[in-house]
Amino acid sequence: MEVRSLVICTAVLRVGGGADGAAPPYGERFVVPRASGERTGARLRHGWGVAAPTVDEVLGFAREHKLAVLATHRGDGGVQMSPVMVGVDDGALVISSRETAYKTHNLRRDPRGWVCLITRGFFGEWHQAEGRVTIESLPEAMDALVRYYRAVSGEHPDWEDYRAAMLREQRVILRMAIERVGPTRQG
């Protein structure tokens, strides 16, 4: 069989299945030949032998690019995703949110979070990470919110006004301790 192009599918999307038709465990990849639509079911190493990035590489990417999509579990088990700005603080990914936001409610119920960090141009290099998320609420979160702003935007022209806005908006810090990073190989 001649294969002209390949598509990489992951179990996360629930599009692939093994030889028995069952969905593969999380993280296994399957080669799908486009020419015939036939699945080989062959298990591949992450990124076709390309090692996953280190936590330090992911943190460095986050410091430089700051854009991500955060995924959390809804109460019904589905996925809720939010575009976010990400900072790095004390070796963790940090995100500013509101007490009333869906992502905050979801993380209070189930602290697992996933991020896909991207560049401003969207297409190109990207990184993924997952881990437990702790929620820091006000008033304790104020210093972390100031550090977050500095990390993603630089100095604020009026820190007193910024602090008042954080209180008014009921801001929180979502702090992800990275437990796992994923492959970033483009398929």
PDB file of C-alpha atoms in Angstrom:
ATOM      1  CA  MET A   1       0.000   0.000   0.000  1.00  0.00           C
ATOM      2  CA  GLU A   2       1.382   3.413  -0.925  1.00  0.00           C
ATOM      3  CA  VAL A   3       0.769   6.163   1.590  1.00  0.00           C
ATOM      4  CA  ARG A   4       1.179   9.741   0.429  1.00  0.00           C
ATOM      5  CA  SER A   5       0.364  11.575   3.648  1.00  0.00           C
ATOM      6  CA  LEU A   6      -0.287  10.692   7.236  1.00  0.00           C
ATOM      7  CA  VAL A   7      -2.517  12.119   9.930  1.00  0.00           C
ATOM      8  CA  ILE A   8      -1.683  11.625  13.596  1.00  0.00           C
ATOM      9  CA  CYS A   9      -4.700  10.991  15.788  1.00  0.00           C
ATOM     10  CA  THR A  10      -4.727  10.790  19.564  1.00  0.00           C
ATOM     11  CA  ALA A  11      -6.991   9.083  22.025  1.00  0.00           C
ATOM     12  CA  VAL A  12      -7.727  12.454  23.572  1.00  0.00           C
ATOM     13  CA  LEU A  13      -9.884  13.189  20.527  1.00  0.00           C
ATOM     14  CA  ARG A  14     -11.354   9.674  20.644  1.00  0.00           C
ATOM     15  CA  VAL A  15     -10.890   9.253  16.911  1.00  0.00           C
ATOM     16  CA  GLY A  16      -8.612   6.222  16.897  1.00  0.00           C
ATOM     17  CA  GLY A  17      -8.996   2.675  17.993  1.00  0.00           C
ATOM     18  CA  GLY A  18      -6.815  -0.340  18.315  1.00  0.00           C
ATOM     19  CA  ALA A  19      -7.186  -3.489  16.264  1.00  0.00           C
ATOM     20  CA  ASP A  20     -10.117  -4.500  18.476  1.00  0.00           C
ATOM     21  CA  GLY A  21     -11.842  -1.132  17.913  1.00  0.00           C
ATOM     22  CA  ALA A  22     -11.393   0.018  21.512  1.00  0.00           C
ATOM     23  CA  ALA A  23     -10.067   3.504  22.122  1.00  0.00           C
ATOM     24  CA  PRO A  24      -6.351   3.477  22.941  1.00  0.00           C
ATOM     25  CA  PRO A  25      -5.100   4.631  26.340  1.00  0.00           C
ATOM     26  CA  TYR A  26      -4.349   8.346  26.733  1.00  0.00           C
ATOM     27  CA  GLY A  27      -1.209   9.381  24.930  1.00  0.00           C
ATOM     28  CA  GLU A  28      -0.954   6.552  22.420  1.00  0.00           C
ATOM     29  CA  ARG A  29      -0.829   7.674  18.821  1.00  0.00           C
ATOM     30  CA  PHE A  30      -2.017   5.940  15.708  1.00  0.00           C
ATOM     31  CA  VAL A  31      -0.956   6.419  12.103  1.00  0.00           C
ATOM     32  CA  VAL A  32      -3.907   6.911   9.787  1.00  0.00           C
ATOM     33  CA  PRO A  33      -3.013   6.556   6.092  1.00  0.00           C
ATOM     34  CA  ARG A  34      -5.177   9.052   4.201  1.00  0.00           C
ATOM     35  CA  ALA A  35      -4.992   7.141   0.942  1.00  0.00           C
ATOM     36  CA  SER A  36      -6.984   4.156   2.174  1.00  0.00           C
ATOM     37  CA  GLY A  37      -8.441   5.305   5.490  1.00  0.00           C
ATOM     38  CA  GLU A  38      -7.052   2.119   7.043  1.00  0.00           C
ATOM     39  CA  ARG A  39      -5.677   2.379  10.567  1.00  0.00           C
ATOM     40  CA  THR A  40      -2.461   0.528  11.259  1.00  0.00           C
ATOM     41  CA  GLY A  41      -2.988   0.553  15.017  1.00  0.00           C
ATOM     42  CA  ALA A  42       0.783   0.833  15.474  1.00  0.00           C
ATOM     43  CA  ARG A  43       1.805   2.434  18.730  1.00  0.00           C
ATOM     44  CA  LEU A  44       4.316   5.221  18.277  1.00  0.00           C
ATOM     45  CA  ARG A  45       6.583   6.972  20.712  1.00  0.00           C
ATOM     46  CA  HIS A  46       5.595  10.557  21.497  1.00  0.00           C
ATOM     47  CA  GLY A  47       6.444  12.777  18.552  1.00  0.00           C
ATOM     48  CA  TRP A  48       7.889   9.931  16.462  1.00  0.00           C
ATOM     49  CA  GLY A  49      10.851   9.531  18.742  1.00  0.00           C
ATOM     50  CA  VAL A  50      11.177  13.227  19.548  1.00  0.00           C
ATOM     51  CA  ALA A  51      11.487  13.657  23.303  1.00  0.00           C
ATOM     52  CA  ALA A  52       8.905  15.741  25.118  1.00  0.00           C
ATOM     53  CA  PRO A  53      10.153  19.131  26.297  1.00  0.00           C
ATOM     54  CA  THR A  54      11.320  19.587  29.868  1.00  0.00           C
ATOM     55  CA  VAL A  55       9.316  21.509  32.456  1.00  0.00           C
ATOM     56  CA  ASP A  56      11.959  24.257  32.278  1.00  0.00           C
ATOM     57  CA  GLU A  57      11.491  24.498  28.497  1.00  0.00           C
ATOM     58  CA  VAL A  58       7.720  24.792  28.936  1.00  0.00           C
ATOM     59  CA  LEU A  59       8.155  27.503  31.581  1.00  0.00           C
ATOM     60  CA  GLY A  60      10.570  29.362  29.292  1.00  0.00           C
ATOM     61  CA  PHE A  61       8.087  29.166  26.415  1.00  0.00           C
ATOM     62  CA  ALA A  62       5.319  30.496  28.699  1.00  0.00           C
ATOM     63  CA  ARG A  63       7.512  33.415  29.816  1.00  0.00           C
ATOM     64  CA  GLU A  64       8.142  34.362  26.197  1.00  0.00           C
ATOM     65  CA  HIS A  65       4.728  33.825  24.589  1.00  0.00           C
ATOM     66  CA  LYS A  66       2.130  34.079  27.411  1.00  0.00           C
ATOM     67  CA  LEU A  67      -0.835  32.810  25.344  1.00  0.00           C
ATOM     68  CA  ALA A  68      -2.633  29.557  26.078  1.00  0.00           C
ATOM     69  CA  VAL A  69      -5.886  27.666  26.164  1.00  0.00           C
ATOM     70  CA  LEU A  70      -6.778  26.245  29.585  1.00  0.00           C
ATOM     71  CA  ALA A  71      -8.942  23.111  29.713  1.00  0.00           C
ATOM     72  CA  THR A  72     -10.877  22.012  32.804  1.00  0.00           C
ATOM     73  CA  HIS A  73     -13.562  19.414  33.493  1.00  0.00           C
ATOM     74  CA  ARG A  74     -17.160  20.600  33.734  1.00  0.00           C
ATOM     75  CA  GLY A  75     -19.485  19.079  36.311  1.00  0.00           C
ATOM     76  CA  ASP A  76     -21.000  16.780  33.664  1.00  0.00           C
ATOM     77  CA  GLY A  77     -17.545  15.427  32.773  1.00  0.00           C
ATOM     78  CA  GLY A  78     -17.233  17.433  29.578  1.00  0.00           C
ATOM     79  CA  VAL A  79     -14.395  19.785  28.788  1.00  0.00           C
ATOM     80  CA  GLN A  80     -14.498  23.558  29.243  1.00  0.00           C
ATOM     81  CA  MET A  81     -11.783  25.599  27.517  1.00  0.00           C
ATOM     82  CA  SER A  82     -10.769  29.222  27.985  1.00  0.00           C
ATOM     83  CA  PRO A  83      -8.229  31.402  26.184  1.00  0.00           C
ATOM     84  CA  VAL A  84      -5.904  32.806  28.867  1.00  0.00           C
ATOM     85  CA  MET A  85      -2.731  34.810  29.444  1.00  0.00           C
ATOM     86  CA  VAL A  86      -0.141  32.755  31.330  1.00  0.00           C
ATOM     87  CA  GLY A  87       2.652  33.939  33.579  1.00  0.00           C
ATOM     88  CA  VAL A  88       5.342  32.047  35.451  1.00  0.00           C
ATOM     89  CA  ASP A  89       5.747  32.469  39.204  1.00  0.00           C
ATOM     90  CA  ASP A  90       7.935  30.382  41.489  1.00  0.00           C
ATOM     91  CA  GLY A  91       8.222  27.505  39.003  1.00  0.00           C
ATOM     92  CA  ALA A  92       4.491  27.277  38.272  1.00  0.00           C
ATOM     93  CA  LEU A  93       2.182  28.506  35.518  1.00  0.00           C
ATOM     94  CA  VAL A  94      -0.145  31.238  36.801  1.00  0.00           C
ATOM     95  CA  ILE A  95      -3.380  32.583  35.352  1.00  0.00           C
ATOM     96  CA  SER A  96      -5.601  35.404  36.583  1.00  0.00           C
ATOM     97  CA  SER A  97      -9.300  34.582  36.743  1.00  0.00           C
ATOM     98  CA  ARG A  98     -12.436  35.615  38.647  1.00  0.00           C
ATOM     99  CA  GLU A  99     -14.117  33.824  41.543  1.00  0.00           C
ATOM    100  CA  THR A 100     -17.263  33.606  39.386  1.00  0.00           C
ATOM    101  CA  ALA A 101     -15.624  32.186  36.227  1.00  0.00           C
ATOM    102  CA  TYR A 102     -16.497  28.693  35.003  1.00  0.00           C
ATOM    103  CA  LYS A 103     -12.834  27.663  35.014  1.00  0.00           C
ATOM    104  CA  THR A 104     -12.544  28.642  38.692  1.00  0.00           C
ATOM    105  CA  HIS A 105     -15.706  26.717  39.638  1.00  0.00           C
ATOM    106  CA  ASN A 106     -14.510  23.701  37.654  1.00  0.00           C
ATOM    107  CA  LEU A 107     -11.073  23.733  39.301  1.00  0.00           C
ATOM    108  CA  ARG A 108     -12.565  23.993  42.798  1.00  0.00           C
ATOM    109  CA  ARG A 109     -14.457  20.771  42.071  1.00  0.00           C
ATOM    110  CA  ASP A 110     -11.671  19.004  40.140  1.00  0.00           C
ATOM    111  CA  PRO A 111      -8.189  20.570  40.391  1.00  0.00           C
ATOM    112  CA  ARG A 112      -6.810  18.978  37.215  1.00  0.00           C
ATOM    113  CA  GLY A 113      -5.941  21.416  34.443  1.00  0.00           C
ATOM    114  CA  TRP A 114      -4.381  21.269  30.986  1.00  0.00           C
ATOM    115  CA  VAL A 115      -2.831  24.074  28.963  1.00  0.00           C
ATOM    116  CA  CYS A 116      -1.807  24.356  25.346  1.00  0.00           C
ATOM    117  CA  LEU A 117       0.672  27.235  25.098  1.00  0.00           C
ATOM    118  CA  ILE A 118       0.807  28.927  21.700  1.00  0.00           C
ATOM    119  CA  THR A 119       2.533  31.812  19.931  1.00  0.00           C
ATOM    120  CA  ARG A 120       0.815  35.033  18.888  1.00  0.00           C
ATOM    121  CA  GLY A 121       0.922  33.793  15.286  1.00  0.00           C
ATOM    122  CA  PHE A 122      -1.001  30.669  16.437  1.00  0.00           C
ATOM    123  CA  PHE A 123       0.613  28.300  13.944  1.00  0.00           C
ATOM    124  CA  GLY A 124       4.129  27.218  14.790  1.00  0.00           C
ATOM    125  CA  GLU A 125       5.795  26.097  17.981  1.00  0.00           C
ATOM    126  CA  TRP A 126       3.556  25.137  20.904  1.00  0.00           C
ATOM    127  CA  HIS A 127       3.796  23.289  24.209  1.00  0.00           C
ATOM    128  CA  GLN A 128       1.340  21.394  26.369  1.00  0.00           C
ATOM    129  CA  ALA A 129       1.353  20.788  30.097  1.00  0.00           C
ATOM    130  CA  GLU A 130      -0.935  19.382  32.722  1.00  0.00           C
ATOM    131  CA  GLY A 131      -1.059  19.435  36.479  1.00  0.00           C
ATOM    132  CA  ARG A 132      -2.964  20.176  39.652  1.00  0.00           C
ATOM    133  CA  VAL A 133      -4.205  23.730  40.010  1.00  0.00           C
ATOM    134  CA  THR A 134      -4.526  25.540  43.315  1.00  0.00           C
ATOM    135  CA  ILE A 135      -6.702  28.623  43.636  1.00  0.00           C
ATOM    136  CA  GLU A 136      -5.428  31.619  45.579  1.00  0.00           C
ATOM    137  CA  SER A 137      -8.227  34.011  46.559  1.00  0.00           C
ATOM    138  CA  LEU A 138      -8.116  37.586  47.808  1.00  0.00           C
ATOM    139  CA  PRO A 139      -6.860  39.119  49.976  1.00  0.00           C
ATOM    140  CA  GLU A 140      -3.973  36.596  50.071  1.00  0.00           C
ATOM    141  CA  ALA A 141      -3.707  36.548  46.262  1.00  0.00           C
ATOM    142  CA  MET A 142      -2.993  40.283  45.842  1.00  0.00           C
ATOM    143  CA  ASP A 143       0.818  40.010  45.782  1.00  0.00           C
ATOM    144  CA  ALA A 144       0.592  37.106  43.314  1.00  0.00           C
ATOM    145  CA  LEU A 145      -1.789  39.133  41.106  1.00  0.00           C
ATOM    146  CA  VAL A 146       0.734  41.990  41.037  1.00  0.00           C
ATOM    147  CA  ARG A 147       3.536  39.563  40.088  1.00  0.00           C
ATOM    148  CA  TYR A 148       1.257  38.045  37.432  1.00  0.00           C
ATOM    149  CA  TYR A 149       0.575  41.449  35.861  1.00  0.00           C
ATOM    150  CA  ARG A 150       4.275  42.281  35.810  1.00  0.00           C
ATOM    151  CA  ALA A 151       5.037  38.912  34.196  1.00  0.00           C
ATOM    152  CA  VAL A 152       2.510  39.285  31.368  1.00  0.00           C
ATOM    153  CA  SER A 153       2.309  43.070  30.871  1.00  0.00           C
ATOM    154  CA  GLY A 154       5.165  44.840  32.658  1.00  0.00           C
ATOM    155  CA  GLU A 155       4.678  47.748  35.035  1.00  0.00           C
ATOM    156  CA  HIS A 156       1.181  49.118  35.634  1.00  0.00           C
ATOM    157  CA  PRO A 157       0.771  52.912  35.426  1.00  0.00           C
ATOM    158  CA  ASP A 158      -1.258  52.995  38.677  1.00  0.00           C
ATOM    159  CA  TRP A 159      -0.819  50.067  41.072  1.00  0.00           C
ATOM    160  CA  GLU A 160      -3.415  51.451  43.506  1.00  0.00           C
ATOM    161  CA  ASP A 161      -6.008  51.441  40.722  1.00  0.00           C
ATOM    162  CA  TYR A 162      -4.918  47.918  39.702  1.00  0.00           C
ATOM    163  CA  ARG A 163      -5.351  46.602  43.262  1.00  0.00           C
ATOM    164  CA  ALA A 164      -8.801  48.217  43.520  1.00  0.00           C
ATOM    165  CA  ALA A 165      -9.814  46.586  40.215  1.00  0.00           C
ATOM    166  CA  MET A 166      -8.632  43.169  41.443  1.00  0.00           C
ATOM    167  CA  LEU A 167     -10.875  43.507  44.518  1.00  0.00           C
ATOM    168  CA  ARG A 168     -13.830  44.804  42.492  1.00  0.00           C
ATOM    169  CA  GLU A 169     -13.505  41.952  39.955  1.00  0.00           C
ATOM    170  CA  GLN A 170     -12.992  39.294  42.674  1.00  0.00           C
ATOM    171  CA  ARG A 171      -9.788  38.117  41.004  1.00  0.00           C
ATOM    172  CA  VAL A 172      -7.993  34.902  41.887  1.00  0.00           C
ATOM    173  CA  ILE A 173      -4.721  33.314  40.844  1.00  0.00           C
ATOM    174  CA  LEU A 174      -4.850  29.837  39.323  1.00  0.00           C
ATOM    175  CA  ARG A 175      -1.474  28.206  40.007  1.00  0.00           C
ATOM    176  CA  MET A 176      -0.609  25.073  38.026  1.00  0.00           C
ATOM    177  CA  ALA A 177       2.177  22.876  39.329  1.00  0.00           C
ATOM    178  CA  ILE A 178       3.294  21.126  36.139  1.00  0.00           C
ATOM    179  CA  GLU A 179       3.190  17.352  36.584  1.00  0.00           C
ATOM    180  CA  ARG A 180       3.458  16.288  32.953  1.00  0.00           C
ATOM    181  CA  VAL A 181       4.457  17.851  29.652  1.00  0.00           C
ATOM    182  CA  GLY A 182       3.520  16.471  26.292  1.00  0.00           C
ATOM    183  CA  PRO A 183       5.115  16.051  22.933  1.00  0.00           C
ATOM    184  CA  THR A 184       5.058  19.023  20.592  1.00  0.00           C
ATOM    185  CA  ARG A 185       5.776  17.315  17.284  1.00  0.00           C
ATOM    186  CA  GLN A 186       3.636  18.605  14.463  1.00  0.00           C
ATOM    187  CA  GLY A 187       1.913  15.812  12.576  1.00  0.00           C
TER     188      GLY A 187
END
